[in-house]
């Protein structure tokens, strides 16, 4: 697992070693999580479809955290390495039997649920339009998805499904400078097609405090899932976001 996570970071480390005129940033983010639909059927062909949103309740509040290291060189080129963990605990008493993985959880018994969706990403972006106050960039992202769905009852019966895999995504950035580096900007990774989709979109503002420090605030939309033989799972999570951006 760690080899899969660290291998995409090698190009990033090599770029850091190149003696170019460059800028390094650290972008940290937290806020509040608002879980939306989270529909699960595992395995897809024989499991029971259930909803963490409708059949359970989230144990909250859920406080997210993500950190991104950025490297800008030759002004128009940007590389980002992101670590974005996310885990949500649920509890509930479903009104139906749930066939999940190799276990059956009986109707009416109290269950604990857990949904994990950790994301490790390496992104390259090139700015293609810089006109007036507008800036537009496009690129691509390599994402490692580390996910888990787990159910446990009061008698200690537990079953889970782990999912570790690579996902290629497109990357888009656009910003409008209100003056003095006060930005309104949109940034997102996403791709849809075939058996699944994945979107991580942010809309917000960046306000400089000093030459090296700025605050950010906005709204994040995280949605996606897969419909394959082993797993059916589609999830929506929304975030109220606040953070700090440090320029080194």
C-alpha positions as CSV (number, residue, x, y, z in Angstrom):
1,X,0.0,0.0,0.0
2,X,2.7,2.5,1.0
3,X,4.6,1.7,-2.2
4,X,1.5,2.6,-4.2
5,X,1.1,5.8,-2.3
6,X,4.8,7.0,-2.4
7,X,5.6,6.0,-6.0
8,X,3.5,8.9,-7.5
9,X,5.3,11.3,-5.3
10,X,8.7,10.6,-6.9
11,X,8.2,13.0,-9.8
12,X,7.1,15.7,-7.3
13,X,10.3,15.3,-5.3
14,X,12.4,15.4,-8.4
15,X,10.8,18.7,-9.4
16,X,11.7,20.1,-6.0
17,X,15.3,19.2,-6.6
18,X,15.5,21.1,-9.9
19,X,17.0,24.6,-9.4
20,X,14.3,26.7,-11.0
21,X,12.7,29.9,-9.9
22,X,10.0,28.3,-7.8
23,X,7.4,28.8,-5.1
24,X,6.3,26.3,-2.4
25,X,2.9,26.5,-0.7
26,X,1.2,24.6,2.1
27,X,-2.6,24.6,1.9
28,X,-4.4,23.3,5.0
29,X,-8.1,22.9,5.3
30,X,-10.8,22.0,7.8
31,X,-14.4,22.8,8.5
32,X,-17.7,21.0,8.9
33,X,-19.0,17.9,7.1
34,X,-22.6,17.5,5.9
35,X,-23.1,13.8,4.8
36,X,-25.6,13.3,2.0
37,X,-26.7,10.1,0.4
38,X,-24.5,7.0,0.9
39,X,-26.0,4.0,-0.8
40,X,-24.3,0.6,-0.4
41,X,-24.7,-2.9,-1.8
42,X,-21.8,-5.3,-1.3
43,X,-21.5,-7.6,-3.1
44,X,-23.4,-5.9,-5.9
45,X,-25.0,-9.1,-7.3
46,X,-26.2,-10.6,-4.0
47,X,-26.0,-8.0,-1.2
48,X,-28.8,-5.9,0.3
49,X,-29.0,-2.3,-0.8
50,X,-29.0,0.0,2.3
51,X,-28.4,3.6,2.9
52,X,-26.2,5.1,5.6
53,X,-28.2,8.3,5.2
54,X,-31.7,6.8,5.5
55,X,-31.1,3.6,7.6
56,X,-28.5,5.1,10.0
57,X,-27.5,8.4,11.6
58,X,-24.1,9.9,11.4
59,X,-22.3,10.3,14.7
60,X,-21.0,13.8,14.6
61,X,-19.8,16.3,14.2
62,X,-17.3,15.1,11.6
63,X,-14.3,17.4,11.4
64,X,-12.4,17.0,8.2
65,X,-8.8,17.7,7.6
66,X,-6.7,17.9,4.4
67,X,-3.3,19.2,3.6
68,X,-1.7,19.9,0.2
69,X,1.9,20.7,-0.7
70,X,2.2,22.8,-3.8
71,X,5.2,23.6,-6.1
72,X,5.0,26.3,-8.8
73,X,7.8,26.7,-11.3
74,X,8.3,28.9,-14.4
75,X,5.2,30.7,-13.2
76,X,2.6,28.7,-15.2
77,X,3.4,25.2,-14.0
78,X,2.1,23.7,-10.7
79,X,2.4,20.4,-9.0
80,X,0.4,19.4,-5.9
81,X,0.6,16.5,-3.5
82,X,-2.6,16.1,-1.4
83,X,-3.5,14.0,1.6
84,X,-7.2,14.1,2.4
85,X,-8.5,11.6,5.0
86,X,-12.2,11.2,5.6
87,X,-14.0,8.9,8.0
88,X,-17.7,8.9,9.1
89,X,-19.2,6.8,11.9
90,X,-22.8,5.8,11.8
91,X,-25.3,3.9,14.1
92,X,-28.8,2.7,13.5
93,X,-31.4,0.0,13.7
94,X,-32.3,-0.9,10.1
95,X,-35.9,-2.3,9.5
96,X,-34.6,-5.1,7.2
97,X,-32.1,-7.8,7.1
98,X,-28.8,-6.7,5.5
99,X,-26.7,-9.2,3.6
100,X,-23.3,-7.5,3.6
101,X,-20.1,-9.2,2.3
102,X,-20.3,-12.7,3.8
103,X,-22.6,-11.8,6.8
104,X,-26.2,-11.2,7.5
105,X,-27.2,-8.5,9.9
106,X,-30.7,-9.1,11.3
107,X,-33.6,-6.7,11.0
108,X,-34.1,-4.7,14.3
109,X,-30.7,-5.1,15.7
110,X,-28.5,-2.1,16.6
111,X,-25.6,-1.7,14.2
112,X,-22.5,0.5,14.0
113,X,-21.4,1.5,10.6
114,X,-18.2,3.1,9.3
115,X,-17.4,4.7,6.0
116,X,-13.8,5.6,5.1
117,X,-12.7,7.5,2.0
118,X,-9.0,8.5,2.2
119,X,-7.5,10.2,-0.8
120,X,-3.9,10.6,-1.9
121,X,-3.4,12.7,-5.0
122,X,-0.6,14.0,-7.3
123,X,-1.7,16.8,-9.6
124,X,-0.1,18.7,-12.5
125,X,-1.6,21.9,-13.7
126,X,-0.6,24.4,-16.4
127,X,-2.1,27.9,-16.6
128,X,-3.3,28.4,-20.2
129,X,-5.2,31.8,-19.9
130,X,-4.0,34.8,-18.0
131,X,-6.1,37.7,-19.2
132,X,-6.9,40.8,-17.1
133,X,-8.1,39.5,-13.7
134,X,-8.9,36.0,-15.0
135,X,-6.6,33.0,-14.7
136,X,-7.5,29.5,-16.1
137,X,-5.5,26.3,-15.8
138,X,-6.0,22.7,-16.7
139,X,-4.3,19.5,-15.8
140,X,-4.6,16.0,-14.6
141,X,-4.6,14.2,-11.3
142,X,-3.5,10.7,-10.2
143,X,-5.6,9.6,-7.2
144,X,-5.1,6.7,-4.9
145,X,-8.4,5.8,-3.3
146,X,-8.3,4.1,0.2
147,X,-11.9,3.2,1.1
148,X,-13.7,1.0,3.5
149,X,-17.3,0.1,4.4
150,X,-17.8,-1.7,7.7
151,X,-20.8,-3.0,9.8
152,X,-20.7,-4.3,13.3
153,X,-23.5,-5.5,15.6
154,X,-23.7,-5.6,19.4
155,X,-22.8,-9.3,19.5
156,X,-19.5,-8.6,17.9
157,X,-20.2,-9.7,14.4
158,X,-18.2,-7.6,12.0
159,X,-17.7,-7.5,8.3
160,X,-16.0,-5.0,6.0
161,X,-15.0,-4.3,2.5
162,X,-11.7,-2.6,1.7
163,X,-11.1,-0.9,-1.6
164,X,-7.6,0.4,-2.6
165,X,-7.2,1.6,-6.2
166,X,-5.9,4.1,-8.7
167,X,-8.2,6.7,-10.3
168,X,-7.1,9.1,-13.1
169,X,-9.0,12.5,-13.0
170,X,-9.0,15.7,-14.9
171,X,-8.2,18.9,-13.1
172,X,-9.5,22.4,-13.7
173,X,-8.7,25.8,-12.0
174,X,-10.1,29.2,-12.6
175,X,-9.9,32.4,-10.5
176,X,-10.9,36.1,-10.7
177,X,-8.7,38.6,-8.9
178,X,-10.8,41.2,-7.1
179,X,-7.7,43.3,-6.5
180,X,-4.7,43.0,-4.1
181,X,-4.7,39.2,-4.6
182,X,-8.2,38.8,-3.1
183,X,-9.4,35.9,-5.2
184,X,-12.6,34.1,-5.9
185,X,-11.7,30.8,-7.4
186,X,-13.0,27.4,-8.5
187,X,-10.8,24.3,-8.4
188,X,-11.8,20.7,-8.9
189,X,-10.8,17.1,-9.9
190,X,-13.4,15.0,-11.7
191,X,-14.2,12.3,-14.2
192,X,-17.3,10.3,-15.1
193,X,-17.9,7.4,-17.4
194,X,-18.0,3.6,-17.5
195,X,-18.9,2.0,-14.1
196,X,-18.3,5.0,-11.9
197,X,-17.5,8.7,-11.3
198,X,-15.6,10.9,-9.0
199,X,-15.8,14.6,-8.3
200,X,-14.1,16.8,-5.8
201,X,-15.0,20.5,-6.4
202,X,-14.3,23.6,-4.4
203,X,-15.7,27.2,-4.8
204,X,-14.4,29.9,-2.4
205,X,-12.3,32.8,-1.7
206,X,-8.7,33.5,-0.8
207,X,-7.8,36.6,1.3
208,X,-4.1,37.5,2.0
209,X,-3.2,38.4,5.5
210,X,0.6,38.9,4.8
211,X,2.9,38.2,1.9
212,X,3.3,34.7,3.2
213,X,-0.1,33.9,4.7
214,X,-3.6,33.8,3.4
215,X,-7.0,32.5,4.6
216,X,-9.4,30.5,2.5
217,X,-13.1,29.8,2.9
218,X,-15.8,28.3,0.8
219,X,-17.8,25.2,-0.2
220,X,-16.6,21.7,-1.2
221,X,-18.6,19.1,-3.0
222,X,-17.4,15.5,-2.9
223,X,-19.4,12.9,-4.9
224,X,-18.9,9.7,-6.6
225,X,-18.9,5.9,-6.5
226,X,-18.8,2.7,-8.5
227,X,-21.3,0.2,-9.9
228,X,-19.2,-3.0,-10.5
229,X,-19.5,-6.7,-9.7
230,X,-18.0,-6.5,-6.2
231,X,-19.3,-3.1,-5.0
232,X,-22.2,-0.7,-5.5
233,X,-21.6,2.5,-3.6
234,X,-22.4,6.1,-4.4
235,X,-21.8,8.9,-1.9
236,X,-22.3,12.6,-1.5
237,X,-20.5,14.7,1.2
238,X,-20.6,18.5,1.3
239,X,-18.3,20.7,3.3
240,X,-18.2,24.2,4.8
241,X,-14.5,24.9,4.5
242,X,-12.0,27.2,6.2
243,X,-8.2,27.0,5.9
244,X,-4.8,28.6,5.8
245,X,-2.4,28.9,2.8
246,X,1.3,29.4,3.6
247,X,3.7,30.5,1.0
248,X,7.4,29.6,1.6
